[in-house]
Amino acid sequence: MLSDEDTSRSEGTMKKSRIVGASSPVIGKQDWDTRRKKKIADIGQALGASPVDVAALRRMAISEGGLLTDEIRCRVWPRLLNVPLHVLDQEPETVERENNKDYNQVLLDVQRSLRRFPPGMPDEQREGLQEELIDIILRVLKRNPQLHYYQGYHDIVVTFLLVLGERLSTALVEKLSTHHLRDFMDPTMDNTKHILNYLMPIIERVNPEVHDFMQQAEVGTVFALSWLITWFGHVLSDFRHVVRLYDFFLACHPLMPIYFAAVIPQDLPYETLISRAGDLFVQFPPSELAREAISHDSMASSTFKDFDLASTQQRPDSVLRRRRRQKQAALESSAVSSVAAVAQPSTARRFVRLAVMGLTVALGAAALAVVNTALEWAPKLDLFP
């Protein structure tokens, strides 16, 4: 039985404990605020470099919190997609809607997109944005007659519109449509189905029991179709989560959305899922899965090599850097192979890999998603800022 003195001492301890416990979230917030300010400064430094440090911007887009604000995205997304400044400055041309073969379907889809706009937005403002959304889509299709509209495309375009506005969105969506989204914009869905075929081999490696159950249940992969072709924009209700994923996808290989689909549960701890998707890409690169996914020459994947080279080899000393890397090619190739071959990379091996590739350890495994198959997808990728 406690004495009055013991009781008093115990109550005092409990009060102190409550005070300490109450201060913990504040400490956590202060820590995040500090890291956030540093990240904003790092992004500004990368943007201010001459030429712009695209590799650093990719790392910022992948790491915790992504690009943080829409204001920053307006400056960084064009760099991630390597859209020239003179293209960004062009005013969008007027679009003729009459006799346009895609207009009616685009109009129907856009009219059904009310949930994609911020709650409480005035009707007049939303209707104006919907008109701009229609124009962006028709404009890109007119400029690129080889592209074919698909239902769900508008879900991607509206994300860019809400972040960037009509002028910048037109330029970025056009670049995205001819690269990352290219396979979805064929006359048929054959290429899209082939990309979906990557999902089951990834799940089989991560969780054979789930894979076997899905095979026996014959659920197929069509459940992930809307995730893939809209970059999850159609299924996520919180716009913050959508743009966070877009930061990640824009900085990575075009097949990264299918890796993300393999790790997505019901509750969505996005930073963890992004890290896990990066892990999967490191452990099971597309080249390893291609045979099981029914060998297919993805147009988005095949153009990624040239796209990456164009967006990263902007430094005047890139030739010297390539020569330096050639001397270290054997060592680097060995390090890359040893890490990718391990189903669950150890912390020590991740540290080695990050050191070899010149990335900060703080980014975690997701950072490796950009560079894991660099020698295959972009053998001349300049990873050393």
mmCIF file of C-alpha atoms in Angstrom:
data_model
loop_
_atom_site.group_PDB
_atom_site.id
_atom_site.type_symbol
_atom_site.label_atom_id
_atom_site.label_comp_id
_atom_site.label_asym_id
_atom_site.label_seq_id
_atom_site.Cartn_x
_atom_site.Cartn_y
_atom_site.Cartn_z
ATOM 1 C CA MET A 1 0.000 0.000 0.000
ATOM 2 C CA LEU A 2 1.388 3.406 -1.003
ATOM 3 C CA SER A 3 2.004 6.080 1.588
ATOM 4 C CA ASP A 4 0.889 9.685 1.035
ATOM 5 C CA GLU A 5 4.484 10.538 0.191
ATOM 6 C CA ASP A 6 4.717 7.686 -2.316
ATOM 7 C CA THR A 7 1.373 8.673 -3.833
ATOM 8 C CA SER A 8 2.500 12.266 -4.172
ATOM 9 C CA ARG A 9 5.782 11.162 -5.730
ATOM 10 C CA SER A 10 3.917 8.825 -8.117
ATOM 11 C CA GLU A 11 1.488 11.559 -9.175
ATOM 12 C CA GLY A 12 4.396 13.899 -9.784
ATOM 13 C CA THR A 13 6.091 11.278 -11.955
ATOM 14 C CA MET A 14 2.883 10.739 -13.941
ATOM 15 C CA LYS A 15 2.557 14.484 -14.520
ATOM 16 C CA LYS A 16 6.125 14.623 -15.779
ATOM 17 C CA SER A 17 5.448 11.622 -18.012
ATOM 18 C CA ARG A 18 2.377 13.282 -19.473
ATOM 19 C CA ILE A 19 4.351 16.438 -20.112
ATOM 20 C CA VAL A 20 7.117 14.506 -21.864
ATOM 21 C CA GLY A 21 4.595 12.500 -23.851
ATOM 22 C CA ALA A 22 2.755 15.627 -24.895
ATOM 23 C CA SER A 23 5.934 17.203 -26.162
ATOM 24 C CA SER A 24 6.885 14.262 -28.408
ATOM 25 C CA PRO A 25 4.634 15.228 -31.346
ATOM 26 C CA VAL A 26 6.022 18.734 -31.160
ATOM 27 C CA ILE A 27 9.551 17.384 -31.309
ATOM 28 C CA GLY A 28 8.543 15.235 -34.287
ATOM 29 C CA LYS A 29 7.003 18.245 -36.016
ATOM 30 C CA GLN A 30 10.097 20.328 -35.385
ATOM 31 C CA ASP A 31 12.263 17.570 -36.827
ATOM 32 C CA TRP A 32 10.083 17.367 -39.955
ATOM 33 C CA ASP A 33 10.047 21.159 -40.298
ATOM 34 C CA THR A 34 13.833 21.171 -40.195
ATOM 35 C CA ARG A 35 14.116 18.433 -42.804
ATOM 36 C CA ARG A 36 11.470 20.132 -44.922
ATOM 37 C CA LYS A 37 13.332 23.429 -44.935
ATOM 38 C CA LYS A 38 16.558 21.656 -45.846
ATOM 39 C CA LYS A 39 14.854 19.800 -48.662
ATOM 40 C CA ILE A 40 13.391 23.005 -50.067
ATOM 41 C CA ALA A 41 16.858 24.537 -49.954
ATOM 42 C CA ASP A 42 18.360 21.494 -51.690
ATOM 43 C CA ILE A 43 15.726 21.648 -54.428
ATOM 44 C CA GLY A 44 16.421 25.348 -54.910
ATOM 45 C CA GLN A 45 20.134 24.626 -55.163
ATOM 46 C CA ALA A 46 19.551 21.901 -57.765
ATOM 47 C CA LEU A 47 17.299 24.188 -59.801
ATOM 48 C CA GLY A 48 19.831 27.011 -59.567
ATOM 49 C CA ALA A 49 22.731 24.885 -60.809
ATOM 50 C CA SER A 50 23.998 25.459 -64.331
ATOM 51 C CA PRO A 51 22.844 23.265 -65.904
ATOM 52 C CA VAL A 52 20.011 22.159 -63.633
ATOM 53 C CA ASP A 53 20.925 19.129 -61.515
ATOM 54 C CA VAL A 54 18.226 16.734 -62.742
ATOM 55 C CA ALA A 55 19.692 13.761 -60.867
ATOM 56 C CA ALA A 56 19.338 15.617 -57.557
ATOM 57 C CA LEU A 57 15.772 16.628 -58.417
ATOM 58 C CA ARG A 58 14.908 12.996 -59.038
ATOM 59 C CA ARG A 59 16.228 12.052 -55.655
ATOM 60 C CA MET A 60 14.196 14.829 -54.061
ATOM 61 C CA ALA A 61 11.035 13.662 -55.850
ATOM 62 C CA ILE A 62 11.509 10.089 -54.620
ATOM 63 C CA SER A 63 12.529 10.750 -51.035
ATOM 64 C CA GLU A 64 10.146 11.301 -48.129
ATOM 65 C CA GLY A 65 7.477 13.898 -48.790
ATOM 66 C CA GLY A 66 8.233 14.157 -52.491
ATOM 67 C CA LEU A 67 8.369 17.687 -53.874
ATOM 68 C CA LEU A 68 6.345 19.102 -50.966
ATOM 69 C CA THR A 69 4.352 21.861 -52.702
ATOM 70 C CA ASP A 70 2.614 22.526 -56.007
ATOM 71 C CA GLU A 71 4.730 25.645 -56.426
ATOM 72 C CA ILE A 72 7.850 23.479 -56.411
ATOM 73 C CA ARG A 73 6.217 20.949 -58.736
ATOM 74 C CA CYS A 74 5.612 23.709 -61.282
ATOM 75 C CA ARG A 75 9.382 24.155 -61.434
ATOM 76 C CA VAL A 76 10.550 20.563 -61.053
ATOM 77 C CA TRP A 77 8.104 18.436 -63.052
ATOM 78 C CA PRO A 78 9.172 20.053 -66.357
ATOM 79 C CA ARG A 79 12.782 19.216 -65.489
ATOM 80 C CA LEU A 80 11.962 15.602 -64.668
ATOM 81 C CA LEU A 81 10.297 15.273 -68.077
ATOM 82 C CA ASN A 82 13.037 17.252 -69.837
ATOM 83 C CA VAL A 83 10.640 19.722 -71.437
ATOM 84 C CA PRO A 84 12.658 22.614 -72.945
ATOM 85 C CA LEU A 85 12.003 26.112 -71.651
ATOM 86 C CA HIS A 86 10.980 27.441 -75.061
ATOM 87 C CA VAL A 87 8.250 24.803 -75.222
ATOM 88 C CA LEU A 88 7.006 25.766 -71.763
ATOM 89 C CA ASP A 89 6.704 29.383 -72.856
ATOM 90 C CA GLN A 90 4.493 28.627 -75.861
ATOM 91 C CA GLU A 91 0.881 29.689 -75.579
ATOM 92 C CA PRO A 92 -1.485 26.787 -76.349
ATOM 93 C CA GLU A 93 -3.205 27.007 -79.712
ATOM 94 C CA THR A 94 -6.977 27.110 -80.084
ATOM 95 C CA VAL A 95 -8.570 23.680 -80.453
ATOM 96 C CA GLU A 96 -11.283 22.950 -82.990
ATOM 97 C CA ARG A 97 -13.845 20.676 -81.376
ATOM 98 C CA GLU A 98 -16.206 20.242 -84.286
ATOM 99 C CA ASN A 99 -15.672 17.087 -86.300
ATOM 100 C CA ASN A 100 -13.047 15.927 -83.800
ATOM 101 C CA LYS A 101 -13.323 12.135 -83.526
ATOM 102 C CA ASP A 102 -12.410 12.114 -79.821
ATOM 103 C CA TYR A 103 -14.445 15.080 -78.639
ATOM 104 C CA ASN A 104 -17.660 13.297 -77.643
ATOM 105 C CA GLN A 105 -15.907 10.630 -75.566
ATOM 106 C CA VAL A 106 -13.591 13.177 -73.947
ATOM 107 C CA LEU A 107 -16.577 15.383 -73.102
ATOM 108 C CA LEU A 108 -18.407 12.490 -71.435
ATOM 109 C CA ASP A 109 -15.383 11.515 -69.367
ATOM 110 C CA VAL A 110 -14.661 15.073 -68.295
ATOM 111 C CA GLN A 111 -18.289 15.602 -67.271
ATOM 112 C CA ARG A 112 -17.966 12.557 -65.022
ATOM 113 C CA SER A 113 -14.807 13.891 -63.371
ATOM 114 C CA LEU A 114 -16.446 16.099 -60.723
ATOM 115 C CA ARG A 115 -14.819 14.191 -57.840
ATOM 116 C CA ARG A 116 -11.374 15.013 -59.175
ATOM 117 C CA PHE A 117 -11.794 18.699 -58.381
ATOM 118 C CA PRO A 118 -11.303 20.127 -54.885
ATOM 119 C CA PRO A 119 -14.418 19.983 -52.678
ATOM 120 C CA GLY A 120 -16.094 23.339 -52.355
ATOM 121 C CA MET A 121 -14.634 24.738 -55.590
ATOM 122 C CA PRO A 122 -17.144 27.195 -57.111
ATOM 123 C CA ASP A 123 -19.064 25.702 -60.032
ATOM 124 C CA GLU A 124 -17.966 28.468 -62.371
ATOM 125 C CA GLN A 125 -14.292 27.831 -61.634
ATOM 126 C CA ARG A 126 -14.655 24.057 -61.975
ATOM 127 C CA GLU A 127 -16.515 24.360 -65.258
ATOM 128 C CA GLY A 128 -13.767 26.609 -66.592
ATOM 129 C CA LEU A 129 -11.152 24.017 -65.629
ATOM 130 C CA GLN A 130 -13.171 21.275 -67.284
ATOM 131 C CA GLU A 131 -13.170 23.269 -70.517
ATOM 132 C CA GLU A 132 -9.393 23.635 -70.252
ATOM 133 C CA LEU A 133 -9.109 19.902 -69.555
ATOM 134 C CA ILE A 134 -10.957 19.087 -72.774
ATOM 135 C CA ASP A 135 -8.746 21.479 -74.744
ATOM 136 C CA ILE A 136 -5.496 20.021 -73.367
ATOM 137 C CA ILE A 137 -6.512 16.474 -74.283
ATOM 138 C CA LEU A 138 -7.692 17.359 -77.784
ATOM 139 C CA ARG A 139 -4.627 19.528 -78.361
ATOM 140 C CA VAL A 140 -2.184 16.743 -77.487
ATOM 141 C CA LEU A 141 -4.057 14.231 -79.639
ATOM 142 C CA LYS A 142 -4.144 16.602 -82.591
ATOM 143 C CA ARG A 143 -0.406 17.228 -82.360
ATOM 144 C CA ASN A 144 0.280 13.494 -82.130
ATOM 145 C CA PRO A 145 -2.060 11.557 -84.429
ATOM 146 C CA GLN A 146 -0.277 8.311 -83.530
ATOM 147 C CA LEU A 147 -1.748 8.586 -80.024
ATOM 148 C CA HIS A 148 -5.214 7.226 -79.254
ATOM 149 C CA TYR A 149 -7.385 8.448 -76.410
ATOM 150 C CA TYR A 150 -8.364 5.972 -73.703
ATOM 151 C CA GLN A 151 -10.846 6.271 -70.846
ATOM 152 C CA GLY A 152 -8.824 7.192 -67.792
ATOM 153 C CA TYR A 153 -6.391 9.440 -69.645
ATOM 154 C CA HIS A 154 -8.333 12.460 -68.421
ATOM 155 C CA ASP A 155 -7.648 11.409 -64.808
ATOM 156 C CA ILE A 156 -3.939 11.908 -65.409
ATOM 157 C CA VAL A 157 -4.377 15.144 -67.355
ATOM 158 C CA VAL A 158 -6.590 16.742 -64.685
ATOM 159 C CA THR A 159 -3.857 16.195 -62.096
ATOM 160 C CA PHE A 160 -1.398 18.157 -64.192
ATOM 161 C CA LEU A 161 -3.989 20.843 -64.872
ATOM 162 C CA LEU A 162 -4.734 21.378 -61.177
ATOM 163 C CA VAL A 163 -1.040 21.620 -60.334
ATOM 164 C CA LEU A 164 0.388 23.458 -63.337
ATOM 165 C CA GLY A 165 -2.365 25.288 -65.188
ATOM 166 C CA GLU A 166 -3.281 24.911 -68.862
ATOM 167 C CA ARG A 167 -0.099 26.166 -70.558
ATOM 168 C CA LEU A 168 2.426 24.076 -68.620
ATOM 169 C CA SER A 169 0.086 21.074 -68.532
ATOM 170 C CA THR A 170 -0.181 20.982 -72.306
ATOM 171 C CA ALA A 171 3.591 20.745 -72.704
ATOM 172 C CA LEU A 172 4.120 18.175 -69.938
ATOM 173 C CA VAL A 173 1.163 15.973 -70.821
ATOM 174 C CA GLU A 174 2.345 15.817 -74.414
ATOM 175 C CA LYS A 175 5.805 14.671 -73.322
ATOM 176 C CA LEU A 176 4.331 12.191 -70.857
ATOM 177 C CA SER A 177 1.981 10.789 -73.500
ATOM 178 C CA THR A 178 4.800 10.093 -75.934
ATOM 179 C CA HIS A 179 6.949 8.410 -73.272
ATOM 180 C CA HIS A 180 5.606 7.056 -69.955
ATOM 181 C CA LEU A 181 2.014 6.610 -71.173
ATOM 182 C CA ARG A 182 2.841 5.586 -74.716
ATOM 183 C CA ASP A 183 1.847 1.929 -74.330
ATOM 184 C CA PHE A 184 -1.633 2.889 -73.140
ATOM 185 C CA MET A 185 -2.271 5.045 -76.206
ATOM 186 C CA ASP A 186 -2.161 2.415 -78.937
ATOM 187 C CA PRO A 187 -5.240 1.556 -81.045
ATOM 188 C CA THR A 188 -5.721 -1.619 -78.966
ATOM 189 C CA MET A 189 -5.108 -2.551 -75.329
ATOM 190 C CA ASP A 190 -2.596 -5.263 -76.189
ATOM 191 C CA ASN A 191 0.391 -3.338 -74.848
ATOM 192 C CA THR A 192 -1.497 -2.369 -71.702
ATOM 193 C CA LYS A 193 -2.389 -6.002 -71.057
ATOM 194 C CA HIS A 194 1.249 -6.976 -71.490
ATOM 195 C CA ILE A 195 2.300 -4.457 -68.853
ATOM 196 C CA LEU A 196 -0.351 -5.848 -66.491
ATOM 197 C CA ASN A 197 1.276 -9.241 -67.010
ATOM 198 C CA TYR A 198 4.243 -8.034 -64.962
ATOM 199 C CA LEU A 199 2.072 -7.891 -61.853
ATOM 200 C CA MET A 200 1.730 -11.611 -61.161
ATOM 201 C CA PRO A 201 5.461 -12.434 -61.451
ATOM 202 C CA ILE A 202 6.218 -9.634 -58.981
ATOM 203 C CA ILE A 203 3.589 -10.901 -56.517
ATOM 204 C CA GLU A 204 4.893 -14.453 -56.916
ATOM 205 C CA ARG A 205 8.349 -13.366 -55.786
ATOM 206 C CA VAL A 206 7.069 -11.291 -52.890
ATOM 207 C CA ASN A 207 4.308 -13.567 -51.594
ATOM 208 C CA PRO A 208 3.971 -16.981 -53.292
ATOM 209 C CA GLU A 209 0.903 -17.870 -51.195
ATOM 210 C CA VAL A 210 -1.013 -14.812 -52.348
ATOM 211 C CA HIS A 211 0.088 -15.509 -55.912
ATOM 212 C CA ASP A 212 -1.140 -19.110 -55.758
ATOM 213 C CA PHE A 213 -4.454 -18.036 -54.245
ATOM 214 C CA MET A 214 -4.972 -15.442 -56.980
ATOM 215 C CA GLN A 215 -4.130 -18.009 -59.624
ATOM 216 C CA GLN A 216 -6.591 -20.536 -58.198
ATOM 217 C CA ALA A 217 -9.276 -17.879 -57.864
ATOM 218 C CA GLU A 218 -8.614 -16.833 -61.465
ATOM 219 C CA VAL A 219 -8.974 -13.156 -60.568
ATOM 220 C CA GLY A 220 -6.532 -12.133 -63.268
ATOM 221 C CA THR A 221 -4.989 -8.666 -63.263
ATOM 222 C CA VAL A 222 -7.819 -6.551 -64.628
ATOM 223 C CA PHE A 223 -8.523 -5.272 -61.099
ATOM 224 C CA ALA A 224 -5.322 -3.219 -61.376
ATOM 225 C CA LEU A 225 -6.137 -1.741 -64.782
ATOM 226 C CA SER A 226 -7.568 1.557 -63.542
ATOM 227 C CA TRP A 227 -4.655 1.914 -61.105
ATOM 228 C CA LEU A 228 -2.142 1.571 -63.898
ATOM 229 C CA ILE A 229 -3.668 3.668 -66.667
ATOM 230 C CA THR A 230 -4.579 6.579 -64.374
ATOM 231 C CA TRP A 231 -1.482 6.392 -62.169
ATOM 232 C CA PHE A 232 -3.930 5.778 -59.287
ATOM 233 C CA GLY A 233 -5.527 9.180 -59.842
ATOM 234 C CA HIS A 234 -8.942 7.636 -60.442
ATOM 235 C CA VAL A 235 -9.018 5.621 -57.219
ATOM 236 C CA LEU A 236 -7.436 7.929 -54.633
ATOM 237 C CA SER A 237 -9.686 10.465 -52.947
ATOM 238 C CA ASP A 238 -6.998 12.696 -51.425
ATOM 239 C CA PHE A 239 -5.289 14.905 -53.998
ATOM 240 C CA ARG A 240 -2.183 15.176 -51.814
ATOM 241 C CA HIS A 241 -1.622 11.462 -52.189
ATOM 242 C CA VAL A 242 -2.101 11.625 -55.944
ATOM 243 C CA VAL A 243 0.528 14.304 -56.512
ATOM 244 C CA ARG A 244 2.916 12.556 -54.112
ATOM 245 C CA LEU A 245 2.711 9.439 -56.273
ATOM 246 C CA TYR A 246 3.159 11.512 -59.415
ATOM 247 C CA ASP A 247 6.400 12.919 -57.972
ATOM 248 C CA PHE A 248 7.588 9.340 -57.559
ATOM 249 C CA PHE A 249 6.439 8.054 -60.948
ATOM 250 C CA LEU A 250 7.813 11.021 -62.895
ATOM 251 C CA ALA A 251 11.248 10.435 -61.374
ATOM 252 C CA CYS A 252 11.293 6.701 -62.099
ATOM 253 C CA HIS A 253 11.111 4.076 -64.798
ATOM 254 C CA PRO A 254 7.792 3.971 -66.740
ATOM 255 C CA LEU A 255 6.928 0.577 -65.244
ATOM 256 C CA MET A 256 7.150 1.779 -61.643
ATOM 257 C CA PRO A 257 3.318 2.065 -61.315
ATOM 258 C CA ILE A 258 2.998 -1.709 -61.758
ATOM 259 C CA TYR A 259 5.535 -2.276 -58.965
ATOM 260 C CA PHE A 260 3.545 0.070 -56.772
ATOM 261 C CA ALA A 261 0.390 -1.881 -57.604
ATOM 262 C CA ALA A 262 2.071 -5.019 -56.272
ATOM 263 C CA VAL A 263 2.528 -3.545 -52.795
ATOM 264 C CA ILE A 264 -0.662 -1.537 -52.328
ATOM 265 C CA PRO A 265 -2.894 -2.683 -49.409
ATOM 266 C CA GLN A 266 -6.184 -1.308 -48.173
ATOM 267 C CA ASP A 267 -4.675 1.213 -45.752
ATOM 268 C CA LEU A 268 -2.245 3.364 -47.630
ATOM 269 C CA PRO A 269 0.942 4.380 -45.819
ATOM 270 C CA TYR A 270 2.268 5.992 -48.968
ATOM 271 C CA GLU A 271 5.866 6.638 -47.975
ATOM 272 C CA THR A 272 6.251 3.004 -46.910
ATOM 273 C CA LEU A 273 4.609 1.749 -50.081
ATOM 274 C CA ILE A 274 6.834 3.923 -52.234
ATOM 275 C CA SER A 275 9.882 2.506 -50.475
ATOM 276 C CA ARG A 276 8.602 -1.051 -50.953
ATOM 277 C CA ALA A 277 7.871 -0.435 -54.626
ATOM 278 C CA GLY A 278 11.443 0.801 -54.980
ATOM 279 C CA ASP A 279 12.648 -2.358 -53.240
ATOM 280 C CA LEU A 280 10.748 -4.527 -55.695
ATOM 281 C CA PHE A 281 12.185 -2.677 -58.664
ATOM 282 C CA VAL A 282 15.678 -3.219 -57.271
ATOM 283 C CA GLN A 283 15.138 -6.892 -56.563
ATOM 284 C CA PHE A 284 13.160 -7.814 -59.672
ATOM 285 C CA PRO A 285 13.910 -5.405 -62.560
ATOM 286 C CA PRO A 286 11.663 -5.525 -65.644
ATOM 287 C CA SER A 287 14.317 -7.377 -67.634
ATOM 288 C CA GLU A 288 14.131 -10.270 -65.173
ATOM 289 C CA LEU A 289 10.341 -10.439 -65.350
ATOM 290 C CA ALA A 290 9.932 -9.946 -69.093
ATOM 291 C CA ARG A 291 9.885 -13.636 -69.997
ATOM 292 C CA GLU A 292 7.263 -14.537 -67.393
ATOM 293 C CA ALA A 293 5.236 -11.468 -68.299
ATOM 294 C CA ILE A 294 5.068 -12.760 -71.884
ATOM 295 C CA SER A 295 8.009 -11.178 -73.610
ATOM 296 C CA HIS A 296 6.981 -7.830 -74.942
ATOM 297 C CA ASP A 297 8.856 -4.822 -76.243
ATOM 298 C CA SER A 298 7.250 -2.021 -74.249
ATOM 299 C CA MET A 299 7.405 1.244 -76.160
ATOM 300 C CA ALA A 300 7.612 3.260 -72.940
ATOM 301 C CA SER A 301 10.479 1.109 -71.660
ATOM 302 C CA SER A 302 12.351 1.125 -74.938
ATOM 303 C CA THR A 303 12.250 4.913 -75.169
ATOM 304 C CA PHE A 304 13.176 5.412 -71.523
ATOM 305 C CA LYS A 305 16.872 4.940 -72.275
ATOM 306 C CA ASP A 306 16.963 7.825 -74.743
ATOM 307 C CA PHE A 307 14.613 9.873 -72.561
ATOM 308 C CA ASP A 308 16.879 9.437 -69.554
ATOM 309 C CA LEU A 309 19.984 10.308 -71.496
ATOM 310 C CA ALA A 310 18.393 13.452 -72.875
ATOM 311 C CA SER A 311 17.223 14.599 -69.455
ATOM 312 C CA THR A 312 20.411 13.887 -67.522
ATOM 313 C CA GLN A 313 23.339 14.396 -69.901
ATOM 314 C CA GLN A 314 23.108 18.150 -69.841
ATOM 315 C CA ARG A 315 26.389 18.825 -68.100
ATOM 316 C CA PRO A 316 29.324 19.963 -70.272
ATOM 317 C CA ASP A 317 31.641 17.606 -68.417
ATOM 318 C CA SER A 318 29.516 14.538 -69.128
ATOM 319 C CA VAL A 319 32.157 13.123 -71.487
ATOM 320 C CA LEU A 320 34.802 13.282 -68.782
ATOM 321 C CA ARG A 321 32.406 11.704 -66.331
ATOM 322 C CA ARG A 322 31.699 8.833 -68.724
ATOM 323 C CA ARG A 323 35.403 8.210 -69.157
ATOM 324 C CA ARG A 324 35.834 8.121 -65.412
ATOM 325 C CA ARG A 325 32.962 5.694 -65.062
ATOM 326 C CA GLN A 326 34.369 3.454 -67.776
ATOM 327 C CA LYS A 327 37.437 2.922 -65.614
ATOM 328 C CA GLN A 328 35.183 1.887 -62.737
ATOM 329 C CA ALA A 329 32.671 -0.073 -64.846
ATOM 330 C CA ALA A 330 33.780 -3.505 -63.701
ATOM 331 C CA LEU A 331 33.576 -2.568 -60.002
ATOM 332 C CA GLU A 332 30.218 -0.823 -60.322
ATOM 333 C CA SER A 333 28.690 -3.581 -62.436
ATOM 334 C CA SER A 334 29.740 -6.149 -59.865
ATOM 335 C CA ALA A 335 28.224 -4.111 -57.029
ATOM 336 C CA VAL A 336 24.963 -3.614 -58.918
ATOM 337 C CA SER A 337 24.633 -7.309 -59.726
ATOM 338 C CA SER A 338 25.350 -8.433 -56.177
ATOM 339 C CA VAL A 339 22.649 -6.209 -54.699
ATOM 340 C CA ALA A 340 19.959 -6.890 -57.302
ATOM 341 C CA ALA A 341 20.401 -10.639 -56.980
ATOM 342 C CA VAL A 342 19.429 -10.684 -53.292
ATOM 343 C CA ALA A 343 15.699 -11.124 -52.599
ATOM 344 C CA GLN A 344 15.864 -9.048 -49.396
ATOM 345 C CA PRO A 345 18.925 -6.749 -49.559
ATOM 346 C CA SER A 346 20.673 -6.332 -46.235
ATOM 347 C CA THR A 347 21.245 -2.878 -44.786
ATOM 348 C CA ALA A 348 24.989 -3.236 -45.290
ATOM 349 C CA ARG A 349 24.597 -4.095 -48.948
ATOM 350 C CA ARG A 350 22.222 -1.201 -49.478
ATOM 351 C CA PHE A 351 24.831 1.096 -47.993
ATOM 352 C CA VAL A 352 27.427 -0.251 -50.429
ATOM 353 C CA ARG A 353 25.047 0.176 -53.332
ATOM 354 C CA LEU A 354 24.143 3.718 -52.376
ATOM 355 C CA ALA A 355 27.809 4.590 -52.004
ATOM 356 C CA VAL A 356 28.617 3.163 -55.427
ATOM 357 C CA MET A 357 25.801 5.051 -57.102
ATOM 358 C CA GLY A 358 26.593 8.285 -55.302
ATOM 359 C CA LEU A 359 23.254 8.614 -53.502
ATOM 360 C CA THR A 360 22.569 9.567 -49.916
ATOM 361 C CA VAL A 361 21.604 6.728 -47.608
ATOM 362 C CA ALA A 362 18.772 8.802 -46.160
ATOM 363 C CA LEU A 363 16.680 8.280 -49.288
ATOM 364 C CA GLY A 364 16.157 4.611 -48.484
ATOM 365 C CA ALA A 365 15.581 1.769 -50.891
ATOM 366 C CA ALA A 366 13.135 3.719 -53.045
ATOM 367 C CA ALA A 367 15.972 5.881 -54.336
ATOM 368 C CA LEU A 368 17.454 2.794 -55.912
ATOM 369 C CA ALA A 369 14.418 2.531 -58.162
ATOM 370 C CA VAL A 370 15.855 5.248 -60.383
ATOM 371 C CA VAL A 371 19.314 3.775 -60.700
ATOM 372 C CA ASN A 372 19.112 0.029 -60.109
ATOM 373 C CA THR A 373 19.094 -0.923 -63.773
ATOM 374 C CA ALA A 374 20.984 2.152 -64.968
ATOM 375 C CA LEU A 375 23.500 0.092 -66.911
ATOM 376 C CA GLU A 376 20.671 -1.605 -68.779
ATOM 377 C CA TRP A 377 18.152 1.191 -69.258
ATOM 378 C CA ALA A 378 20.553 4.112 -69.488
ATOM 379 C CA PRO A 379 24.173 2.897 -69.616
ATOM 380 C CA LYS A 380 25.485 6.453 -69.868
ATOM 381 C CA LEU A 381 23.281 7.899 -67.147
ATOM 382 C CA ASP A 382 25.196 10.578 -65.267
ATOM 383 C CA LEU A 383 24.467 9.737 -61.656
ATOM 384 C CA PHE A 384 27.212 11.760 -60.057
ATOM 385 C CA PRO A 385 26.176 15.384 -59.497
#
